[in-house]
Structures are given as C-alpha cells and as structure tokens.
C-alpha cells in the first residue's frame, strides 16, 4: 500500500472533570488544558486562545490544534470543540506510528474530560493525500470520484443514520448539479467524470459546495491535494477513530486498484 498521509478532525462536546465556573466563558482555558495534556504525553499540540474569534485551521499541520467549531452550538454546561490532528503517515516508524498517536490523543482527552457526549451534532472528517508533498494525479482522482459515486449506496449503509442524512455531508449525487443530470446512469457519470480536463473541473462536477460526503475542494491547484471524507461518526474513543481512518484509506486504495472499473475507464 502507498504511504498515504492523512489527518482527522474530531468534533466533541465534553464535560471537564474539574469545572471552573462559569463554564461558558472558560472554553479557551479547557482547550489549553487538553493541549497541555497532549504535550505532557509527548505529542505536539497548541490551543486556540479565541482572542480573535477562532481559527478552524492551524498555521501548520505539524501539531494537534484544539479549537472551536461553530456547528456544535453554544453550551453552558459542556465544552464544544474540534481537535485537528497533525499530518500523519500510514507507514511511519513506531516512534511516530499513527495508531499510537491516536491512542495517546484519547488518553490525554480522558485525563481532562469525561467521555464525550453521544451528540448528533458531532462528526469526524478525514483528509487523505497520496503522500508527503504529493498529490493524486488527475486520472487517479477521476477513479476515486467515480468509485465514491458508484458505491455511494453501500457507503451510506455503513454510516450512522444521522450522518447519512446530514446537511454537512450530503450525498455527492444529491449536491452536484452535474451529477444529478445523469439520473444515476453510471455510463453517463463515467463519461462526465472522464470529460474533466483539470482537477478544478472535476471538483465542480463532484459538488456544488464542500458540504458533501466526499469533498474534493482541496484537489485544485494551490490547495493541499487531499480528498476529505466527511461522513465519520461522533467519535468517543481510539478504537472507532482508528477504524474510520482505516476505512477511508482502505476504500481509496481499493478504488484506485479496482479492475471492475475498466469497462467505464
């Protein structure tokens, strides 16, 4: 398997073990407590101080970034937040093993907070790239794009119902004017995807906006080159976190190597 690089965004609503009141004004404090807990266990981490609103993305994806997520709403008795991982490598050595990184993250979380709520507001997003400073070729992205449409129905069956019918991760076939015109005809969809002359054109085929199950916004020139899976469930521990990462990467790998697509491509 290729040395895919990836990152995960984990949305949670949590209650601290030790509550400083009023909790509604202490979000930045608890972000910093989690970042400190991560650093204490050997991971790089930084917290958003919320002094100028909040930043969804860190300056560099070289550490855990703990910040606010506006979609999680306001809470007076809990801390809503998003944890953005550093770029992780599928084939890194043990010292920087991605599974170990995820395990340590959740250990650090449990030191500061109780188990996250089972909230329908929370989800997880996984970004995957071909490798460090590498991008998928146009032909590779076309295969992935066709595959996620071809298997969309099966993928939806794997998701929690609330993620399969979520306004932040709509089916690509229902949030793309161009795909909708194909009326589910896979030959027409294949021809449409093959007609894309650039990654920008392909992105415009796959979605009207970024709130889709498979977000291709970042494949365009000047962006990170990642494909984002936005259908991940509310995560509350390391086991399911690792499973959803493995699912996303394994599916992309399978689509790139699927012989059954030959008749379409």
CSV table of C-alpha atoms in Angstrom, one decimal:
chain,number,residue,atom,x,y,z
A,1,UNK,CA,0.0,0.0,0.0
A,2,UNK,CA,1.2,3.5,-0.7
A,3,UNK,CA,2.4,5.8,2.0
A,4,UNK,CA,-0.8,7.8,2.3
A,5,UNK,CA,-0.7,10.9,4.5
A,6,UNK,CA,-3.8,11.9,6.3
A,7,UNK,CA,-5.3,14.0,9.1
A,8,UNK,CA,-8.5,13.8,11.1
A,9,UNK,CA,-10.8,16.4,12.6
A,10,UNK,CA,-12.7,15.2,15.7
A,11,UNK,CA,-15.7,17.1,16.9
A,12,UNK,CA,-16.8,16.6,20.5
A,13,UNK,CA,-19.0,18.0,23.3
A,14,UNK,CA,-17.4,17.2,26.6
A,15,UNK,CA,-17.7,17.8,30.4
A,16,UNK,CA,-14.4,18.5,32.3
A,17,UNK,CA,-13.5,16.5,35.3
A,18,UNK,CA,-12.8,19.7,37.2
A,19,UNK,CA,-15.2,22.5,36.4
A,20,UNK,CA,-14.3,26.2,36.6
A,21,UNK,CA,-17.4,28.3,36.5
A,22,UNK,CA,-18.9,29.9,34.6
A,23,UNK,CA,-18.0,27.2,32.1
A,24,UNK,CA,-19.4,29.1,29.2
A,25,UNK,CA,-16.5,31.6,29.4
A,26,UNK,CA,-13.8,29.1,30.0
A,27,UNK,CA,-13.6,27.3,26.6
A,28,UNK,CA,-10.2,28.6,25.8
A,29,UNK,CA,-8.9,27.5,29.2
A,30,UNK,CA,-10.0,23.9,28.7
A,31,UNK,CA,-8.6,23.9,25.1
A,32,UNK,CA,-5.3,24.8,26.7
A,33,UNK,CA,-5.7,22.1,29.3
A,34,UNK,CA,-6.1,19.5,26.6
A,35,UNK,CA,-3.2,20.8,24.6
A,36,UNK,CA,-1.1,20.6,27.8
A,37,UNK,CA,-2.2,17.1,28.5
A,38,UNK,CA,-1.2,16.1,24.9
A,39,UNK,CA,2.2,17.7,25.3
A,40,UNK,CA,2.8,16.0,28.6
A,41,UNK,CA,2.4,12.7,26.8
A,42,UNK,CA,4.8,13.6,24.1
A,43,UNK,CA,2.6,14.9,21.3
A,44,UNK,CA,2.9,18.4,19.8
A,45,UNK,CA,-0.2,20.4,20.5
A,46,UNK,CA,-1.5,24.0,20.6
A,47,UNK,CA,-4.8,25.5,21.7
A,48,UNK,CA,-6.7,28.4,20.1
A,49,UNK,CA,-6.9,31.3,22.6
A,50,UNK,CA,-10.1,32.5,20.9
A,51,UNK,CA,-8.9,36.1,21.2
A,52,UNK,CA,-9.8,36.9,17.6
A,53,UNK,CA,-12.8,34.7,17.0
A,54,UNK,CA,-11.5,31.2,16.2
A,55,UNK,CA,-9.3,29.5,13.6
A,56,UNK,CA,-10.6,26.3,12.1
A,57,UNK,CA,-7.2,25.5,10.7
A,58,UNK,CA,-3.7,25.8,12.3
A,59,UNK,CA,-0.9,27.7,10.6
A,60,UNK,CA,1.0,24.4,10.0
A,61,UNK,CA,-0.4,20.9,10.3
A,62,UNK,CA,2.5,19.8,12.4
A,63,UNK,CA,0.7,19.5,15.8
A,64,UNK,CA,-2.7,18.9,17.3
A,65,UNK,CA,-4.8,22.0,17.1
A,66,UNK,CA,-7.6,22.5,19.6
A,67,UNK,CA,-10.3,25.0,18.6
A,68,UNK,CA,-13.9,25.9,18.5
A,69,UNK,CA,-16.4,24.6,15.9
A,70,UNK,CA,-19.4,26.8,15.3
A,71,UNK,CA,-21.6,24.0,14.1
A,72,UNK,CA,-21.6,22.5,17.6
A,73,UNK,CA,-23.6,25.3,19.1
A,74,UNK,CA,-23.3,27.1,22.4
A,75,UNK,CA,-23.3,25.3,25.7
A,76,UNK,CA,-23.4,26.5,29.3
A,77,UNK,CA,-22.5,23.2,30.9
A,78,UNK,CA,-20.2,21.5,28.4
A,79,UNK,CA,-17.2,22.3,26.2
A,80,UNK,CA,-17.8,22.0,22.5
A,81,UNK,CA,-14.6,21.7,20.5
A,82,UNK,CA,-12.8,20.4,17.5
A,83,UNK,CA,-9.4,18.6,17.6
A,84,UNK,CA,-7.4,18.8,14.4
A,85,UNK,CA,-4.6,16.2,14.1
A,86,UNK,CA,-1.2,16.9,12.6
A,87,UNK,CA,-0.4,15.3,9.2
A,88,UNK,CA,0.0,11.6,10.0
A,89,UNK,CA,1.8,8.9,7.8
A,90,UNK,CA,0.4,5.4,7.2
A,91,UNK,CA,3.9,3.9,7.1
A,92,UNK,CA,5.7,5.9,9.8
A,93,UNK,CA,8.0,4.0,12.1
A,94,UNK,CA,6.9,3.0,15.6
A,95,UNK,CA,8.1,6.2,17.3
A,96,UNK,CA,5.7,8.2,15.1
A,97,UNK,CA,3.1,5.5,14.4
A,98,UNK,CA,-0.3,6.9,13.6
A,99,UNK,CA,-2.2,4.4,15.7
A,100,UNK,CA,0.0,5.3,18.7
A,101,UNK,CA,-0.7,9.0,18.1
A,102,UNK,CA,-4.5,8.3,18.2
A,103,UNK,CA,-4.2,6.2,21.3
A,104,UNK,CA,-2.3,8.9,23.1
A,105,UNK,CA,-4.7,11.6,22.0
A,106,UNK,CA,-7.6,9.8,23.6
A,107,UNK,CA,-5.6,9.1,26.8
A,108,UNK,CA,-4.9,12.8,27.1
A,109,UNK,CA,-8.6,13.6,26.5
A,110,UNK,CA,-9.7,11.2,29.3
A,111,UNK,CA,-7.4,13.0,31.8
A,112,UNK,CA,-9.1,16.3,31.2
A,113,UNK,CA,-12.7,15.3,30.2
A,114,UNK,CA,-15.3,12.7,30.8
A,115,UNK,CA,-16.4,10.5,27.9
A,116,UNK,CA,-17.7,12.8,25.0
A,117,UNK,CA,-21.5,13.1,24.6
A,118,UNK,CA,-23.3,10.9,22.1
A,119,UNK,CA,-24.2,14.1,20.2
A,120,UNK,CA,-25.9,14.1,16.8
A,121,UNK,CA,-24.1,17.5,16.3
A,122,UNK,CA,-20.7,15.9,16.3
A,123,UNK,CA,-18.9,14.1,13.5
A,124,UNK,CA,-15.4,13.5,12.1
A,125,UNK,CA,-13.7,14.3,8.9
A,126,UNK,CA,-10.7,12.5,7.4
A,127,UNK,CA,-8.4,14.1,4.8
A,128,UNK,CA,-6.2,11.8,2.7
A,129,UNK,CA,-3.3,12.7,0.3
A,130,UNK,CA,-1.1,10.5,-1.8
A,131,UNK,CA,1.9,11.1,0.3
A,132,UNK,CA,4.1,13.9,1.8
A,133,UNK,CA,4.0,16.8,-0.6
A,134,UNK,CA,2.4,14.6,-3.2
A,135,UNK,CA,-0.9,14.9,-5.0
A,136,UNK,CA,-3.1,12.4,-6.7
A,137,UNK,CA,-2.9,12.6,-10.5
A,138,UNK,CA,-6.0,13.7,-12.4
A,139,UNK,CA,-6.5,10.1,-13.6
A,140,UNK,CA,-6.3,8.8,-10.0
A,141,UNK,CA,-8.7,11.4,-8.7
A,142,UNK,CA,-11.2,10.5,-11.5
A,143,UNK,CA,-11.1,6.9,-10.4
A,144,UNK,CA,-11.7,7.8,-6.8
A,145,UNK,CA,-14.5,10.2,-7.8
A,146,UNK,CA,-16.3,7.6,-9.9
A,147,UNK,CA,-15.8,5.0,-7.2
A,148,UNK,CA,-17.4,7.0,-4.4
A,149,UNK,CA,-20.4,7.7,-6.6
A,150,UNK,CA,-20.6,4.1,-7.8
A,151,UNK,CA,-20.5,2.7,-4.3
A,152,UNK,CA,-22.4,5.6,-2.7
A,153,UNK,CA,-25.4,3.5,-1.7
A,154,UNK,CA,-23.2,0.9,0.0
A,155,UNK,CA,-21.1,3.5,1.8
A,156,UNK,CA,-24.3,5.1,3.1
A,157,UNK,CA,-25.3,1.8,4.7
A,158,UNK,CA,-22.1,1.9,6.8
A,159,UNK,CA,-22.9,5.3,8.2
A,160,UNK,CA,-25.0,6.2,11.2
A,161,UNK,CA,-28.4,7.4,10.0
A,162,UNK,CA,-27.7,10.9,11.3
A,163,UNK,CA,-24.5,11.1,9.2
A,164,UNK,CA,-26.3,9.7,6.1
A,165,UNK,CA,-28.9,12.5,6.3
A,166,UNK,CA,-26.8,15.4,7.4
A,167,UNK,CA,-26.7,18.8,5.9
A,168,UNK,CA,-22.9,19.0,6.4
A,169,UNK,CA,-22.2,15.8,4.5
A,170,UNK,CA,-24.8,15.4,1.8
A,171,UNK,CA,-24.5,12.7,-0.8
A,172,UNK,CA,-22.4,13.9,-3.8
A,173,UNK,CA,-25.1,12.7,-6.2
A,174,UNK,CA,-27.7,15.0,-4.4
A,175,UNK,CA,-25.4,18.0,-4.1
A,176,UNK,CA,-24.0,18.2,-7.6
A,177,UNK,CA,-26.0,19.8,-10.4
A,178,UNK,CA,-23.9,18.0,-13.0
A,179,UNK,CA,-24.2,14.5,-11.4
A,180,UNK,CA,-27.9,14.9,-10.8
A,181,UNK,CA,-28.4,15.4,-14.6
A,182,UNK,CA,-27.0,11.9,-15.1
A,183,UNK,CA,-30.0,10.4,-13.2
A,184,UNK,CA,-28.0,7.6,-11.8
A,185,UNK,CA,-26.8,6.3,-15.1
A,186,UNK,CA,-23.2,5.1,-14.4
A,187,UNK,CA,-22.2,5.2,-18.1
A,188,UNK,CA,-23.2,8.9,-18.2
A,189,UNK,CA,-21.5,9.6,-14.9
A,190,UNK,CA,-18.3,7.9,-16.1
A,191,UNK,CA,-18.3,10.0,-19.3
A,192,UNK,CA,-18.9,13.1,-17.3
A,193,UNK,CA,-16.0,12.4,-15.0
A,194,UNK,CA,-13.7,11.4,-17.8
A,195,UNK,CA,-14.5,14.7,-19.6
A,196,UNK,CA,-12.9,16.8,-16.9
A,197,UNK,CA,-9.8,18.4,-18.2
A,198,UNK,CA,-8.5,19.6,-14.9
A,199,UNK,CA,-8.8,18.9,-11.2
A,200,UNK,CA,-10.8,22.2,-10.9
A,201,UNK,CA,-13.3,20.9,-13.5
A,202,UNK,CA,-13.6,17.6,-11.7
A,203,UNK,CA,-14.2,19.3,-8.3
A,204,UNK,CA,-17.0,21.3,-9.9
A,205,UNK,CA,-18.5,18.0,-11.3
A,206,UNK,CA,-18.5,16.3,-7.9
A,207,UNK,CA,-20.1,19.0,-5.7
A,208,UNK,CA,-21.9,22.3,-5.5
A,209,UNK,CA,-20.2,23.1,-2.2
A,210,UNK,CA,-18.0,21.5,0.4
A,211,UNK,CA,-20.8,20.0,2.5
A,212,UNK,CA,-20.7,16.7,0.7
A,213,UNK,CA,-19.8,13.1,1.8
A,214,UNK,CA,-16.6,13.2,-0.3
A,215,UNK,CA,-15.2,16.7,-0.6
A,216,UNK,CA,-12.9,17.4,-3.5
A,217,UNK,CA,-12.3,21.1,-2.7
A,218,UNK,CA,-8.6,20.6,-1.9
A,219,UNK,CA,-7.6,18.8,-5.1
A,220,UNK,CA,-7.4,22.1,-7.0
A,221,UNK,CA,-4.0,23.8,-7.8
A,222,UNK,CA,-2.6,25.6,-4.8
A,223,UNK,CA,-4.5,23.5,-2.2
A,224,UNK,CA,-3.4,20.6,0.0
A,225,UNK,CA,-4.2,17.9,-2.5
A,226,UNK,CA,-6.3,15.9,-0.1
A,227,UNK,CA,-9.7,14.3,-0.5
A,228,UNK,CA,-11.9,14.7,2.5
A,229,UNK,CA,-14.4,12.1,3.8
A,230,UNK,CA,-16.9,14.0,5.9
A,231,UNK,CA,-19.2,11.1,6.9
A,232,UNK,CA,-17.4,9.9,10.0
A,233,UNK,CA,-19.5,9.4,13.1
A,234,UNK,CA,-19.3,11.1,16.5
A,235,UNK,CA,-16.1,9.6,18.0
A,236,UNK,CA,-15.7,8.8,21.7
A,237,UNK,CA,-12.5,6.8,21.8
A,238,UNK,CA,-9.5,5.4,20.0
A,239,UNK,CA,-11.0,2.2,18.6
A,240,UNK,CA,-13.6,3.7,16.3
A,241,UNK,CA,-11.3,6.6,15.5
A,242,UNK,CA,-8.7,4.1,14.1
A,243,UNK,CA,-11.4,2.1,12.3
A,244,UNK,CA,-12.8,5.1,10.4
A,245,UNK,CA,-9.3,6.2,9.4
A,246,UNK,CA,-8.6,2.7,8.2
A,247,UNK,CA,-11.9,2.5,6.3
A,248,UNK,CA,-11.3,5.8,4.5
A,249,UNK,CA,-7.8,5.0,3.4
A,250,UNK,CA,-8.6,1.3,2.5
A,251,UNK,CA,-11.5,2.4,0.4
A,252,UNK,CA,-9.4,5.0,-1.6
A,253,UNK,CA,-6.7,2.3,-2.1
A,254,UNK,CA,-9.3,-0.2,-3.3
A,255,UNK,CA,-10.9,2.3,-5.7
A,256,UNK,CA,-7.5,3.0,-7.3
A,257,UNK,CA,-6.9,-0.7,-7.9
A,258,UNK,CA,-10.4,-1.9,-8.8
A,259,UNK,CA,-10.3,-3.9,-12.0
A,260,UNK,CA,-14.1,-3.8,-12.4
A,261,UNK,CA,-13.9,-0.1,-13.4
A,262,UNK,CA,-12.1,-1.0,-16.6
A,263,UNK,CA,-15.4,-1.1,-18.6
A,264,UNK,CA,-16.0,2.5,-17.5
A,265,UNK,CA,-12.5,3.8,-17.8
